[in-house]
mmCIF file of C-alpha atoms in Angstrom:
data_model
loop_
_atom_site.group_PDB
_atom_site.id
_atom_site.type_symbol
_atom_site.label_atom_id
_atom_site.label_comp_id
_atom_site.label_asym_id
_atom_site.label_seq_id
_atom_site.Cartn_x
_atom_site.Cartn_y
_atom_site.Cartn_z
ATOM 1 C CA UNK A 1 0.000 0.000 0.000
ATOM 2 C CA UNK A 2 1.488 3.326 -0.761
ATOM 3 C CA UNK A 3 2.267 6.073 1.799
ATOM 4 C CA UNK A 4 -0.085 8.501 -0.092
ATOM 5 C CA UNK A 5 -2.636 6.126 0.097
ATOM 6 C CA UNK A 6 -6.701 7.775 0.889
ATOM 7 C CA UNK A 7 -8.776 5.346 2.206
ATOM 8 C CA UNK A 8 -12.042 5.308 0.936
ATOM 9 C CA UNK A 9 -14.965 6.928 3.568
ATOM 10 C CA UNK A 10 -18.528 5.734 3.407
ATOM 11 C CA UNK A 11 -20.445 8.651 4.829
ATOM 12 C CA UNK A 12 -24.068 7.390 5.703
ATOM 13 C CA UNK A 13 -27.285 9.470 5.800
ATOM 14 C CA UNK A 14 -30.652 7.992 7.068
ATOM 15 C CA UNK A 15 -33.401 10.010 6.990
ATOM 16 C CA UNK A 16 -37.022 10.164 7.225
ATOM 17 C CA UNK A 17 -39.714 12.779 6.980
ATOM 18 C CA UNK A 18 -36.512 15.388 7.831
ATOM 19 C CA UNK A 19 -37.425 18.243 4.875
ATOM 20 C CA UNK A 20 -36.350 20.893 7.660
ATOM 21 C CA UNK A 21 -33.121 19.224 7.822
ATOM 22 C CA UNK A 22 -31.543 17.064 4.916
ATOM 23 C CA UNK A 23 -30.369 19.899 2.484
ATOM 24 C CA UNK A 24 -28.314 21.127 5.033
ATOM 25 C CA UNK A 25 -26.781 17.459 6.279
ATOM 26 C CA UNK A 26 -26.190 16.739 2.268
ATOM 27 C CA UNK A 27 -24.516 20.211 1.993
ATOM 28 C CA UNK A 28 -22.091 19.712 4.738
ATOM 29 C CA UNK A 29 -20.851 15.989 3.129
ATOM 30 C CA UNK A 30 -20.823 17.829 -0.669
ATOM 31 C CA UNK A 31 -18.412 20.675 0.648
ATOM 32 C CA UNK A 32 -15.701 18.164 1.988
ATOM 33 C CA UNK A 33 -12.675 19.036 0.792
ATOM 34 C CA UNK A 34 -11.631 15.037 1.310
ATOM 35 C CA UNK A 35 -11.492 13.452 -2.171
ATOM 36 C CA UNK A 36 -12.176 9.378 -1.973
ATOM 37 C CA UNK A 37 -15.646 9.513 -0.389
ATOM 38 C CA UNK A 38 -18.735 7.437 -0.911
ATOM 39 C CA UNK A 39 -21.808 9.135 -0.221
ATOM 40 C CA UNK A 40 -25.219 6.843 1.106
ATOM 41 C CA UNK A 41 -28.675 8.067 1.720
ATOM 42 C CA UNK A 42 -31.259 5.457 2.756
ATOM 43 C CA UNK A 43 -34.557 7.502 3.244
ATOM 44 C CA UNK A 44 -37.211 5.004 4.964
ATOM 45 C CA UNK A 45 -40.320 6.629 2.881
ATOM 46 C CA UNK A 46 -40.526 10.636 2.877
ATOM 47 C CA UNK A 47 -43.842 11.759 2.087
ATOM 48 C CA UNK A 48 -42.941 15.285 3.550
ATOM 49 C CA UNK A 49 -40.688 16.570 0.576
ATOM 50 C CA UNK A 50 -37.416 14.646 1.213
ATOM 51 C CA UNK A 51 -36.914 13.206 -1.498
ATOM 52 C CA UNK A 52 -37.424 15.734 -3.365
ATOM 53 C CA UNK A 53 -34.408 17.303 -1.853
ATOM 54 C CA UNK A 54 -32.141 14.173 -2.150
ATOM 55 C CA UNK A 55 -33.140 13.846 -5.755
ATOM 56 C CA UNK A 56 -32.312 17.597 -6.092
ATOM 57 C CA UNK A 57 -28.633 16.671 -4.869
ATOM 58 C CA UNK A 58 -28.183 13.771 -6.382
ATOM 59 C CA UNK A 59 -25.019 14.821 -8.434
ATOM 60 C CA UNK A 60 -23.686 14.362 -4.712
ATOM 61 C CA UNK A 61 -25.190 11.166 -4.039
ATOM 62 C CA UNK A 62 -23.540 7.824 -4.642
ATOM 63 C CA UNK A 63 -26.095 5.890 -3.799
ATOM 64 C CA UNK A 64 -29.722 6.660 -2.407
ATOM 65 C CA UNK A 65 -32.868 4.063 -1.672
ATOM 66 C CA UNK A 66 -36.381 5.383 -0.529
ATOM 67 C CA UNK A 67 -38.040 2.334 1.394
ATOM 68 C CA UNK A 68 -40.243 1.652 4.454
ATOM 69 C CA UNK A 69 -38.266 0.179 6.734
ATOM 70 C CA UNK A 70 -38.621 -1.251 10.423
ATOM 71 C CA UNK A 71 -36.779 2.024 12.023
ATOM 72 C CA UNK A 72 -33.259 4.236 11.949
ATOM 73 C CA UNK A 73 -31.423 1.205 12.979
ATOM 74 C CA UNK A 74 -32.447 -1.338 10.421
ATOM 75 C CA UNK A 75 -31.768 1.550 7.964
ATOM 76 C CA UNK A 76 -28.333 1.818 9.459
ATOM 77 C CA UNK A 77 -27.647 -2.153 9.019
ATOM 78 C CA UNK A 78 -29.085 -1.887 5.485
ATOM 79 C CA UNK A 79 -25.898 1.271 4.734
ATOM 80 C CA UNK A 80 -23.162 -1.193 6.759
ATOM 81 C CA UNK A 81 -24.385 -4.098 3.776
ATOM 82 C CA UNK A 82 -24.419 -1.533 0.385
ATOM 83 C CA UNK A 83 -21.281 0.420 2.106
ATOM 84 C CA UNK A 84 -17.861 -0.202 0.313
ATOM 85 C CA UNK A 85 -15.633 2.196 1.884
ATOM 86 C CA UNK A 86 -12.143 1.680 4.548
ATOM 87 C CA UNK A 87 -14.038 3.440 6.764
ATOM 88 C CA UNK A 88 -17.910 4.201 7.888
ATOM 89 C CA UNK A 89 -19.707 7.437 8.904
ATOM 90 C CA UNK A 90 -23.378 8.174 10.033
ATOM 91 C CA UNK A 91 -24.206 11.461 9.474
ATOM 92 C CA UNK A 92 -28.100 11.277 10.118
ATOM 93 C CA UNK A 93 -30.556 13.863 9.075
ATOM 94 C CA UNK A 94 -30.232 17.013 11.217
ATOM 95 C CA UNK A 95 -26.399 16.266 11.684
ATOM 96 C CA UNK A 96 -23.399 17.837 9.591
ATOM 97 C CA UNK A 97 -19.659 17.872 9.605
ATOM 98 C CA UNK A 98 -17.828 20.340 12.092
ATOM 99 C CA UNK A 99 -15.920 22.200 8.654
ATOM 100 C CA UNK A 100 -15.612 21.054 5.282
ATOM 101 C CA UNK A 101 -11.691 19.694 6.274
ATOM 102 C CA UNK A 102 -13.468 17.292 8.524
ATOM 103 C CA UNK A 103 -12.276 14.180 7.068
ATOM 104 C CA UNK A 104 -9.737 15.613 5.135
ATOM 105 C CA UNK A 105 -8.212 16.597 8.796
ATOM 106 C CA UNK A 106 -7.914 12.959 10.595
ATOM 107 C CA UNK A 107 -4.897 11.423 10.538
ATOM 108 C CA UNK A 108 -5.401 9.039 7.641
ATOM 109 C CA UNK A 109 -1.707 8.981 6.679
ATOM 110 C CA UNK A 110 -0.622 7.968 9.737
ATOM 111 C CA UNK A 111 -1.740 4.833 9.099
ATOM 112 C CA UNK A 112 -1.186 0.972 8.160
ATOM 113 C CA UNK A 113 -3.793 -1.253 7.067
ATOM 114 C CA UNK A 114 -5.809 -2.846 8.841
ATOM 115 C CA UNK A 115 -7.021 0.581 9.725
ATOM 116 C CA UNK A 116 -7.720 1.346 13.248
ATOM 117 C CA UNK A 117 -11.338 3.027 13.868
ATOM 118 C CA UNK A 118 -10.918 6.725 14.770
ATOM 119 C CA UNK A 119 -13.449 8.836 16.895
ATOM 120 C CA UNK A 120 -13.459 12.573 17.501
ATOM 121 C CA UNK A 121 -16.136 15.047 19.694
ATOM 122 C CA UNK A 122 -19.491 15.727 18.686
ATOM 123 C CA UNK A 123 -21.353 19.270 19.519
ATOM 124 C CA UNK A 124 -24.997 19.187 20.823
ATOM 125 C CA UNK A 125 -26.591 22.420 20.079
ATOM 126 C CA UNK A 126 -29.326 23.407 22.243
ATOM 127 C CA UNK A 127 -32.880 24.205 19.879
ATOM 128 C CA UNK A 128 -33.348 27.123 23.071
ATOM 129 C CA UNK A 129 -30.051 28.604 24.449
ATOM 130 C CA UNK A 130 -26.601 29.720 23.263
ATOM 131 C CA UNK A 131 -25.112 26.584 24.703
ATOM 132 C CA UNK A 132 -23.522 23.734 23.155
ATOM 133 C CA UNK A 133 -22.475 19.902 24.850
ATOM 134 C CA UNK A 134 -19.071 18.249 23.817
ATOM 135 C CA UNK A 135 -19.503 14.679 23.484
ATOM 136 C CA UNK A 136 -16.015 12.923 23.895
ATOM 137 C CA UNK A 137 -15.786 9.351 23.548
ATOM 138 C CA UNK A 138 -15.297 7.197 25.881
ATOM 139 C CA UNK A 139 -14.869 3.416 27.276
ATOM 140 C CA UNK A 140 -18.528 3.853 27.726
ATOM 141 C CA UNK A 141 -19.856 5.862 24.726
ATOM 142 C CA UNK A 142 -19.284 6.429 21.380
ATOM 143 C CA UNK A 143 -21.357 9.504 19.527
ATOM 144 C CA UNK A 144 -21.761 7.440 16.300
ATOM 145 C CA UNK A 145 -21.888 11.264 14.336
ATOM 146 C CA UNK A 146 -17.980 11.436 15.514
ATOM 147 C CA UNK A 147 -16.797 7.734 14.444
ATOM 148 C CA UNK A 148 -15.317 6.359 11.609
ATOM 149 C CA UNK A 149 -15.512 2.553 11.739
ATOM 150 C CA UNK A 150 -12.798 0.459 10.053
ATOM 151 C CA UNK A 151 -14.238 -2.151 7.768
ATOM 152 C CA UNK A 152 -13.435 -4.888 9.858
ATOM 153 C CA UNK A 153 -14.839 -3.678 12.712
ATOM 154 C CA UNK A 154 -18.338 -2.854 10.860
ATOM 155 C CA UNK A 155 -17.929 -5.914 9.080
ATOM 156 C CA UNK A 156 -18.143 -7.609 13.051
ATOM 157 C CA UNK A 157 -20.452 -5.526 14.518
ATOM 158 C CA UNK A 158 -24.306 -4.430 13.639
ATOM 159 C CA UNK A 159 -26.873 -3.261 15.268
ATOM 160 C CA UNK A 160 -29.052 -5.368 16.927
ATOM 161 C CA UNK A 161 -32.991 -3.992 15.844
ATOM 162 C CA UNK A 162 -34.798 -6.438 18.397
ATOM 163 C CA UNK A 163 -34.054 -2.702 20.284
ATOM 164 C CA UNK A 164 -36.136 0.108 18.436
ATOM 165 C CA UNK A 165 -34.694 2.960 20.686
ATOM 166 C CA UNK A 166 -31.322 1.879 22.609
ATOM 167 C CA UNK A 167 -29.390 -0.356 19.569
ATOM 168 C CA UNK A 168 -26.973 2.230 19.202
ATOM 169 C CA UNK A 169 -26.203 1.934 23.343
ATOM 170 C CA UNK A 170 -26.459 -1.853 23.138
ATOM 171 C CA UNK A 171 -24.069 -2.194 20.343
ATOM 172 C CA UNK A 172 -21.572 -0.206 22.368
ATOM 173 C CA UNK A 173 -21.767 -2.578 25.070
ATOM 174 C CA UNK A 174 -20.171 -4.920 22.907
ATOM 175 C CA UNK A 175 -18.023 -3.087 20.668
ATOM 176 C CA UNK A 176 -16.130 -1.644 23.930
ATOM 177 C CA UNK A 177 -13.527 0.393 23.067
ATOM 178 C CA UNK A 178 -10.614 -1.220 25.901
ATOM 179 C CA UNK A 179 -11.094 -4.615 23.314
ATOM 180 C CA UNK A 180 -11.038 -2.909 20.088
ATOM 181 C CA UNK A 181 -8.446 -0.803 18.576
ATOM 182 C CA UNK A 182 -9.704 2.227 18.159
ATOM 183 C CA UNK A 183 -8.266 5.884 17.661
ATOM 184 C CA UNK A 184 -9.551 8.802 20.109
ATOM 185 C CA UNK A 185 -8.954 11.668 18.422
ATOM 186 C CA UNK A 186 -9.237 15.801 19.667
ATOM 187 C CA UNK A 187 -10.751 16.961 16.432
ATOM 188 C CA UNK A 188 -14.360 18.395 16.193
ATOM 189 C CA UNK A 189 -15.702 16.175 14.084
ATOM 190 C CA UNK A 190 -19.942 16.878 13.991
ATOM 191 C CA UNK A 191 -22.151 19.211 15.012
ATOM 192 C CA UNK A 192 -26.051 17.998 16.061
ATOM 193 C CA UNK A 193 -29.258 19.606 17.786
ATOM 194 C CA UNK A 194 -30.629 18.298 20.644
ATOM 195 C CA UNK A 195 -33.482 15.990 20.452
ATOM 196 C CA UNK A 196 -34.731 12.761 18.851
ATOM 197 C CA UNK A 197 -35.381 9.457 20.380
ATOM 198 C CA UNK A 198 -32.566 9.482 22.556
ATOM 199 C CA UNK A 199 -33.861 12.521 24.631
ATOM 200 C CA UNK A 200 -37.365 13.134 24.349
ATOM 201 C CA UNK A 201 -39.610 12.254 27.132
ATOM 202 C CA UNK A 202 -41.881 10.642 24.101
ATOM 203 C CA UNK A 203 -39.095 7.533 24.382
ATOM 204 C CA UNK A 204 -38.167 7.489 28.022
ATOM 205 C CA UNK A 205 -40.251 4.591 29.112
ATOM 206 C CA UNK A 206 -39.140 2.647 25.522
ATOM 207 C CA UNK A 207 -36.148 3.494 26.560
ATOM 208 C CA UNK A 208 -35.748 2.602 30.137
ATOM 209 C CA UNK A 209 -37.090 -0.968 29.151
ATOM 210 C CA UNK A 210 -34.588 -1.732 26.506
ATOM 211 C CA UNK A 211 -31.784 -0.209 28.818
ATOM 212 C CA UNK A 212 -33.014 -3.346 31.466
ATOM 213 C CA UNK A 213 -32.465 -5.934 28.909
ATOM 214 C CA UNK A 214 -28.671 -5.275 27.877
ATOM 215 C CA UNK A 215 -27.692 -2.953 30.933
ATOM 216 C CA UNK A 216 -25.724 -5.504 33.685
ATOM 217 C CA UNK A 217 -26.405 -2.475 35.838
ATOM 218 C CA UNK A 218 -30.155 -2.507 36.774
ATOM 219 C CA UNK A 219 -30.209 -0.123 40.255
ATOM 220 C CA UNK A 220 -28.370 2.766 37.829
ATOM 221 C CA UNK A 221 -30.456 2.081 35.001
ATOM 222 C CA UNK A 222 -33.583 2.985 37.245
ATOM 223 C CA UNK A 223 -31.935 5.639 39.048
ATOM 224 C CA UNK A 224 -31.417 7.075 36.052
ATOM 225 C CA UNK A 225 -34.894 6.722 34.960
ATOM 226 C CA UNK A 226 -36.844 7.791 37.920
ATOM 227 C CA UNK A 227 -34.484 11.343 37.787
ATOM 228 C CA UNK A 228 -35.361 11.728 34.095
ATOM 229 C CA UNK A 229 -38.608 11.562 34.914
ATOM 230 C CA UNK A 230 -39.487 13.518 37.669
ATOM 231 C CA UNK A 231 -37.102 16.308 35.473
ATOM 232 C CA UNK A 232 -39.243 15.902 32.609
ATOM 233 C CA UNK A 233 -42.880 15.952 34.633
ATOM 234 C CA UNK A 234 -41.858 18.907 36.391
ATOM 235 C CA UNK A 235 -39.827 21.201 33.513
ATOM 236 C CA UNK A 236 -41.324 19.405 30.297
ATOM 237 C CA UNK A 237 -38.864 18.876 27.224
ATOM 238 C CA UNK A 238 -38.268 22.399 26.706
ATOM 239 C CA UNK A 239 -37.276 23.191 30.174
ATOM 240 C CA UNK A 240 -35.461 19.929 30.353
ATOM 241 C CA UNK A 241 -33.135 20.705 27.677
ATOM 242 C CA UNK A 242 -32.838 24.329 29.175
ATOM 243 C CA UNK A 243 -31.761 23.497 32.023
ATOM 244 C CA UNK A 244 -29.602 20.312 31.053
ATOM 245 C CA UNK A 245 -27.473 22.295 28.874
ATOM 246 C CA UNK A 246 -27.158 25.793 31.605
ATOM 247 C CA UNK A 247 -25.406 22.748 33.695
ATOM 248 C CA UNK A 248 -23.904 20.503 31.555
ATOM 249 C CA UNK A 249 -23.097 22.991 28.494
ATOM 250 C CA UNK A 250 -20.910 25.966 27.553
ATOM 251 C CA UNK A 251 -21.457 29.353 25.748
ATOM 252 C CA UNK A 252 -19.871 29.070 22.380
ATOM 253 C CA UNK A 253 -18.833 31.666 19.358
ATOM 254 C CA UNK A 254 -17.835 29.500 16.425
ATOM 255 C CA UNK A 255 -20.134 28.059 15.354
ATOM 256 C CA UNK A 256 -22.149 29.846 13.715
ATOM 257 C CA UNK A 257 -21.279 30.193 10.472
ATOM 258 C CA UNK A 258 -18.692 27.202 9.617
ATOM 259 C CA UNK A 259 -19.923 26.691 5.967
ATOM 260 C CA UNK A 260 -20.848 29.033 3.098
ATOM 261 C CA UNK A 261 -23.861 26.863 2.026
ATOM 262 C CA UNK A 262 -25.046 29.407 -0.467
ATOM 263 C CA UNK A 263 -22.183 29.193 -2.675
ATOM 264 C CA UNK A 264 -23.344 25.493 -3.016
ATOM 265 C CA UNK A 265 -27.014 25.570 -2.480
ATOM 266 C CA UNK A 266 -29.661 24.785 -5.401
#
Protein backbone atom coordinates (compact mmCIF):
# COMPACT_ATOMS: atom_id res chain seq x y z
CA UNK A 1 0.00 0.00 0.00
CA UNK A 2 1.49 3.33 -0.76
CA UNK A 3 2.27 6.07 1.80
CA UNK A 4 -0.09 8.50 -0.09
CA UNK A 5 -2.64 6.13 0.10
CA UNK A 6 -6.70 7.77 0.89
CA UNK A 7 -8.78 5.35 2.21
CA UNK A 8 -12.04 5.31 0.94
CA UNK A 9 -14.97 6.93 3.57
CA UNK A 10 -18.53 5.73 3.41
CA UNK A 11 -20.45 8.65 4.83
CA UNK A 12 -24.07 7.39 5.70
CA UNK A 13 -27.29 9.47 5.80
CA UNK A 14 -30.65 7.99 7.07
CA UNK A 15 -33.40 10.01 6.99
CA UNK A 16 -37.02 10.16 7.22
CA UNK A 17 -39.71 12.78 6.98
CA UNK A 18 -36.51 15.39 7.83
CA UNK A 19 -37.43 18.24 4.87
CA UNK A 20 -36.35 20.89 7.66
CA UNK A 21 -33.12 19.22 7.82
CA UNK A 22 -31.54 17.06 4.92
CA UNK A 23 -30.37 19.90 2.48
CA UNK A 24 -28.31 21.13 5.03
CA UNK A 25 -26.78 17.46 6.28
CA UNK A 26 -26.19 16.74 2.27
CA UNK A 27 -24.52 20.21 1.99
CA UNK A 28 -22.09 19.71 4.74
CA UNK A 29 -20.85 15.99 3.13
CA UNK A 30 -20.82 17.83 -0.67
CA UNK A 31 -18.41 20.68 0.65
CA UNK A 32 -15.70 18.16 1.99
CA UNK A 33 -12.68 19.04 0.79
CA UNK A 34 -11.63 15.04 1.31
CA UNK A 35 -11.49 13.45 -2.17
CA UNK A 36 -12.18 9.38 -1.97
CA UNK A 37 -15.65 9.51 -0.39
CA UNK A 38 -18.73 7.44 -0.91
CA UNK A 39 -21.81 9.13 -0.22
CA UNK A 40 -25.22 6.84 1.11
CA UNK A 41 -28.67 8.07 1.72
CA UNK A 42 -31.26 5.46 2.76
CA UNK A 43 -34.56 7.50 3.24
CA UNK A 44 -37.21 5.00 4.96
CA UNK A 45 -40.32 6.63 2.88
CA UNK A 46 -40.53 10.64 2.88
CA UNK A 47 -43.84 11.76 2.09
CA UNK A 48 -42.94 15.29 3.55
CA UNK A 49 -40.69 16.57 0.58
CA UNK A 50 -37.42 14.65 1.21
CA UNK A 51 -36.91 13.21 -1.50
CA UNK A 52 -37.42 15.73 -3.36
CA UNK A 53 -34.41 17.30 -1.85
CA UNK A 54 -32.14 14.17 -2.15
CA UNK A 55 -33.14 13.85 -5.76
CA UNK A 56 -32.31 17.60 -6.09
CA UNK A 57 -28.63 16.67 -4.87
CA UNK A 58 -28.18 13.77 -6.38
CA UNK A 59 -25.02 14.82 -8.43
CA UNK A 60 -23.69 14.36 -4.71
CA UNK A 61 -25.19 11.17 -4.04
CA UNK A 62 -23.54 7.82 -4.64
CA UNK A 63 -26.10 5.89 -3.80
CA UNK A 64 -29.72 6.66 -2.41
CA UNK A 65 -32.87 4.06 -1.67
CA UNK A 66 -36.38 5.38 -0.53
CA UNK A 67 -38.04 2.33 1.39
CA UNK A 68 -40.24 1.65 4.45
CA UNK A 69 -38.27 0.18 6.73
CA UNK A 70 -38.62 -1.25 10.42
CA UNK A 71 -36.78 2.02 12.02
CA UNK A 72 -33.26 4.24 11.95
CA UNK A 73 -31.42 1.20 12.98
CA UNK A 74 -32.45 -1.34 10.42
CA UNK A 75 -31.77 1.55 7.96
CA UNK A 76 -28.33 1.82 9.46
CA UNK A 77 -27.65 -2.15 9.02
CA UNK A 78 -29.09 -1.89 5.48
CA UNK A 79 -25.90 1.27 4.73
CA UNK A 80 -23.16 -1.19 6.76
CA UNK A 81 -24.38 -4.10 3.78
CA UNK A 82 -24.42 -1.53 0.39
CA UNK A 83 -21.28 0.42 2.11
CA UNK A 84 -17.86 -0.20 0.31
CA UNK A 85 -15.63 2.20 1.88
CA UNK A 86 -12.14 1.68 4.55
CA UNK A 87 -14.04 3.44 6.76
CA UNK A 88 -17.91 4.20 7.89
CA UNK A 89 -19.71 7.44 8.90
CA UNK A 90 -23.38 8.17 10.03
CA UNK A 91 -24.21 11.46 9.47
CA UNK A 92 -28.10 11.28 10.12
CA UNK A 93 -30.56 13.86 9.08
CA UNK A 94 -30.23 17.01 11.22
CA UNK A 95 -26.40 16.27 11.68
CA UNK A 96 -23.40 17.84 9.59
CA UNK A 97 -19.66 17.87 9.60
CA UNK A 98 -17.83 20.34 12.09
CA UNK A 99 -15.92 22.20 8.65
CA UNK A 100 -15.61 21.05 5.28
CA UNK A 101 -11.69 19.69 6.27
CA UNK A 102 -13.47 17.29 8.52
CA UNK A 103 -12.28 14.18 7.07
CA UNK A 104 -9.74 15.61 5.13
CA UNK A 105 -8.21 16.60 8.80
CA UNK A 106 -7.91 12.96 10.59
CA UNK A 107 -4.90 11.42 10.54
CA UNK A 108 -5.40 9.04 7.64
CA UNK A 109 -1.71 8.98 6.68
CA UNK A 110 -0.62 7.97 9.74
CA UNK A 111 -1.74 4.83 9.10
CA UNK A 112 -1.19 0.97 8.16
CA UNK A 113 -3.79 -1.25 7.07
CA UNK A 114 -5.81 -2.85 8.84
CA UNK A 115 -7.02 0.58 9.73
CA UNK A 116 -7.72 1.35 13.25
CA UNK A 117 -11.34 3.03 13.87
CA UNK A 118 -10.92 6.72 14.77
CA UNK A 119 -13.45 8.84 16.90
CA UNK A 120 -13.46 12.57 17.50
CA UNK A 121 -16.14 15.05 19.69
CA UNK A 122 -19.49 15.73 18.69
CA UNK A 123 -21.35 19.27 19.52
CA UNK A 124 -25.00 19.19 20.82
CA UNK A 125 -26.59 22.42 20.08
CA UNK A 126 -29.33 23.41 22.24
CA UNK A 127 -32.88 24.21 19.88
CA UNK A 128 -33.35 27.12 23.07
CA UNK A 129 -30.05 28.60 24.45
CA UNK A 130 -26.60 29.72 23.26
CA UNK A 131 -25.11 26.58 24.70
CA UNK A 132 -23.52 23.73 23.15
CA UNK A 133 -22.48 19.90 24.85
CA UNK A 134 -19.07 18.25 23.82
CA UNK A 135 -19.50 14.68 23.48
CA UNK A 136 -16.02 12.92 23.89
CA UNK A 137 -15.79 9.35 23.55
CA UNK A 138 -15.30 7.20 25.88
CA UNK A 139 -14.87 3.42 27.28
CA UNK A 140 -18.53 3.85 27.73
CA UNK A 141 -19.86 5.86 24.73
CA UNK A 142 -19.28 6.43 21.38
CA UNK A 143 -21.36 9.50 19.53
CA UNK A 144 -21.76 7.44 16.30
CA UNK A 145 -21.89 11.26 14.34
CA UNK A 146 -17.98 11.44 15.51
CA UNK A 147 -16.80 7.73 14.44
CA UNK A 148 -15.32 6.36 11.61
CA UNK A 149 -15.51 2.55 11.74
CA UNK A 150 -12.80 0.46 10.05
CA UNK A 151 -14.24 -2.15 7.77
CA UNK A 152 -13.43 -4.89 9.86
CA UNK A 153 -14.84 -3.68 12.71
CA UNK A 154 -18.34 -2.85 10.86
CA UNK A 155 -17.93 -5.91 9.08
CA UNK A 156 -18.14 -7.61 13.05
CA UNK A 157 -20.45 -5.53 14.52
CA UNK A 158 -24.31 -4.43 13.64
CA UNK A 159 -26.87 -3.26 15.27
CA UNK A 160 -29.05 -5.37 16.93
CA UNK A 161 -32.99 -3.99 15.84
CA UNK A 162 -34.80 -6.44 18.40
CA UNK A 163 -34.05 -2.70 20.28
CA UNK A 164 -36.14 0.11 18.44
CA UNK A 165 -34.69 2.96 20.69
CA UNK A 166 -31.32 1.88 22.61
CA UNK A 167 -29.39 -0.36 19.57
CA UNK A 168 -26.97 2.23 19.20
CA UNK A 169 -26.20 1.93 23.34
CA UNK A 170 -26.46 -1.85 23.14
CA UNK A 171 -24.07 -2.19 20.34
CA UNK A 172 -21.57 -0.21 22.37
CA UNK A 173 -21.77 -2.58 25.07
CA UNK A 174 -20.17 -4.92 22.91
CA UNK A 175 -18.02 -3.09 20.67
CA UNK A 176 -16.13 -1.64 23.93
CA UNK A 177 -13.53 0.39 23.07
CA UNK A 178 -10.61 -1.22 25.90
CA UNK A 179 -11.09 -4.61 23.31
CA UNK A 180 -11.04 -2.91 20.09
CA UNK A 181 -8.45 -0.80 18.58
CA UNK A 182 -9.70 2.23 18.16
CA UNK A 183 -8.27 5.88 17.66
CA UNK A 184 -9.55 8.80 20.11
CA UNK A 185 -8.95 11.67 18.42
CA UNK A 186 -9.24 15.80 19.67
CA UNK A 187 -10.75 16.96 16.43
CA UNK A 188 -14.36 18.40 16.19
CA UNK A 189 -15.70 16.17 14.08
CA UNK A 190 -19.94 16.88 13.99
CA UNK A 191 -22.15 19.21 15.01
CA UNK A 192 -26.05 18.00 16.06
CA UNK A 193 -29.26 19.61 17.79
CA UNK A 194 -30.63 18.30 20.64
CA UNK A 195 -33.48 15.99 20.45
CA UNK A 196 -34.73 12.76 18.85
CA UNK A 197 -35.38 9.46 20.38
CA UNK A 198 -32.57 9.48 22.56
CA UNK A 199 -33.86 12.52 24.63
CA UNK A 200 -37.36 13.13 24.35
CA UNK A 201 -39.61 12.25 27.13
CA UNK A 202 -41.88 10.64 24.10
CA UNK A 203 -39.09 7.53 24.38
CA UNK A 204 -38.17 7.49 28.02
CA UNK A 205 -40.25 4.59 29.11
CA UNK A 206 -39.14 2.65 25.52
CA UNK A 207 -36.15 3.49 26.56
CA UNK A 208 -35.75 2.60 30.14
CA UNK A 209 -37.09 -0.97 29.15
CA UNK A 210 -34.59 -1.73 26.51
CA UNK A 211 -31.78 -0.21 28.82
CA UNK A 212 -33.01 -3.35 31.47
CA UNK A 213 -32.47 -5.93 28.91
CA UNK A 214 -28.67 -5.27 27.88
CA UNK A 215 -27.69 -2.95 30.93
CA UNK A 216 -25.72 -5.50 33.68
CA UNK A 217 -26.40 -2.47 35.84
CA UNK A 218 -30.15 -2.51 36.77
CA UNK A 219 -30.21 -0.12 40.26
CA UNK A 220 -28.37 2.77 37.83
CA UNK A 221 -30.46 2.08 35.00
CA UNK A 222 -33.58 2.99 37.24
CA UNK A 223 -31.94 5.64 39.05
CA UNK A 224 -31.42 7.08 36.05
CA UNK A 225 -34.89 6.72 34.96
CA UNK A 226 -36.84 7.79 37.92
CA UNK A 227 -34.48 11.34 37.79
CA UNK A 228 -35.36 11.73 34.10
CA UNK A 229 -38.61 11.56 34.91
CA UNK A 230 -39.49 13.52 37.67
CA UNK A 231 -37.10 16.31 35.47
CA UNK A 232 -39.24 15.90 32.61
CA UNK A 233 -42.88 15.95 34.63
CA UNK A 234 -41.86 18.91 36.39
CA UNK A 235 -39.83 21.20 33.51
CA UNK A 236 -41.32 19.40 30.30
CA UNK A 237 -38.86 18.88 27.22
CA UNK A 238 -38.27 22.40 26.71
CA UNK A 239 -37.28 23.19 30.17
CA UNK A 240 -35.46 19.93 30.35
CA UNK A 241 -33.14 20.71 27.68
CA UNK A 242 -32.84 24.33 29.17
CA UNK A 243 -31.76 23.50 32.02
CA UNK A 244 -29.60 20.31 31.05
CA UNK A 245 -27.47 22.30 28.87
CA UNK A 246 -27.16 25.79 31.61
CA UNK A 247 -25.41 22.75 33.69
CA UNK A 248 -23.90 20.50 31.56
CA UNK A 249 -23.10 22.99 28.49
CA UNK A 250 -20.91 25.97 27.55
CA UNK A 251 -21.46 29.35 25.75
CA UNK A 252 -19.87 29.07 22.38
CA UNK A 253 -18.83 31.67 19.36
CA UNK A 254 -17.83 29.50 16.42
CA UNK A 255 -20.13 28.06 15.35
CA UNK A 256 -22.15 29.85 13.72
CA UNK A 257 -21.28 30.19 10.47
CA UNK A 258 -18.69 27.20 9.62
CA UNK A 259 -19.92 26.69 5.97
CA UNK A 260 -20.85 29.03 3.10
CA UNK A 261 -23.86 26.86 2.03
CA UNK A 262 -25.05 29.41 -0.47
CA UNK A 263 -22.18 29.19 -2.67
CA UNK A 264 -23.34 25.49 -3.02
CA UNK A 265 -27.01 25.57 -2.48
CA UNK A 266 -29.66 24.78 -5.40
Amino acid sequence: MPNNYLPKVSVVTVTLNAVKYIEETILSVAMQTYSNIEYIVIDGGSTDGTLEIIKQYDQFINIWKSEVDNGIFEAMNKAFNLASGDYVNFLNAGDVFFSPKTIEELPFLEMRKPFKSICGKNLFVSNYTKYIIETKPSSRKLPHQALFMARKDFDKFHFDTMFKYCADSELWTRYLPEKHDILFIDNYISVSSFGGISTSSKYLLDRFRENLQFRKNKVSVLTRFFLKLIAYVFLGDKGYEVVYFFFRGRKIKFIDKIYNFDSIRR
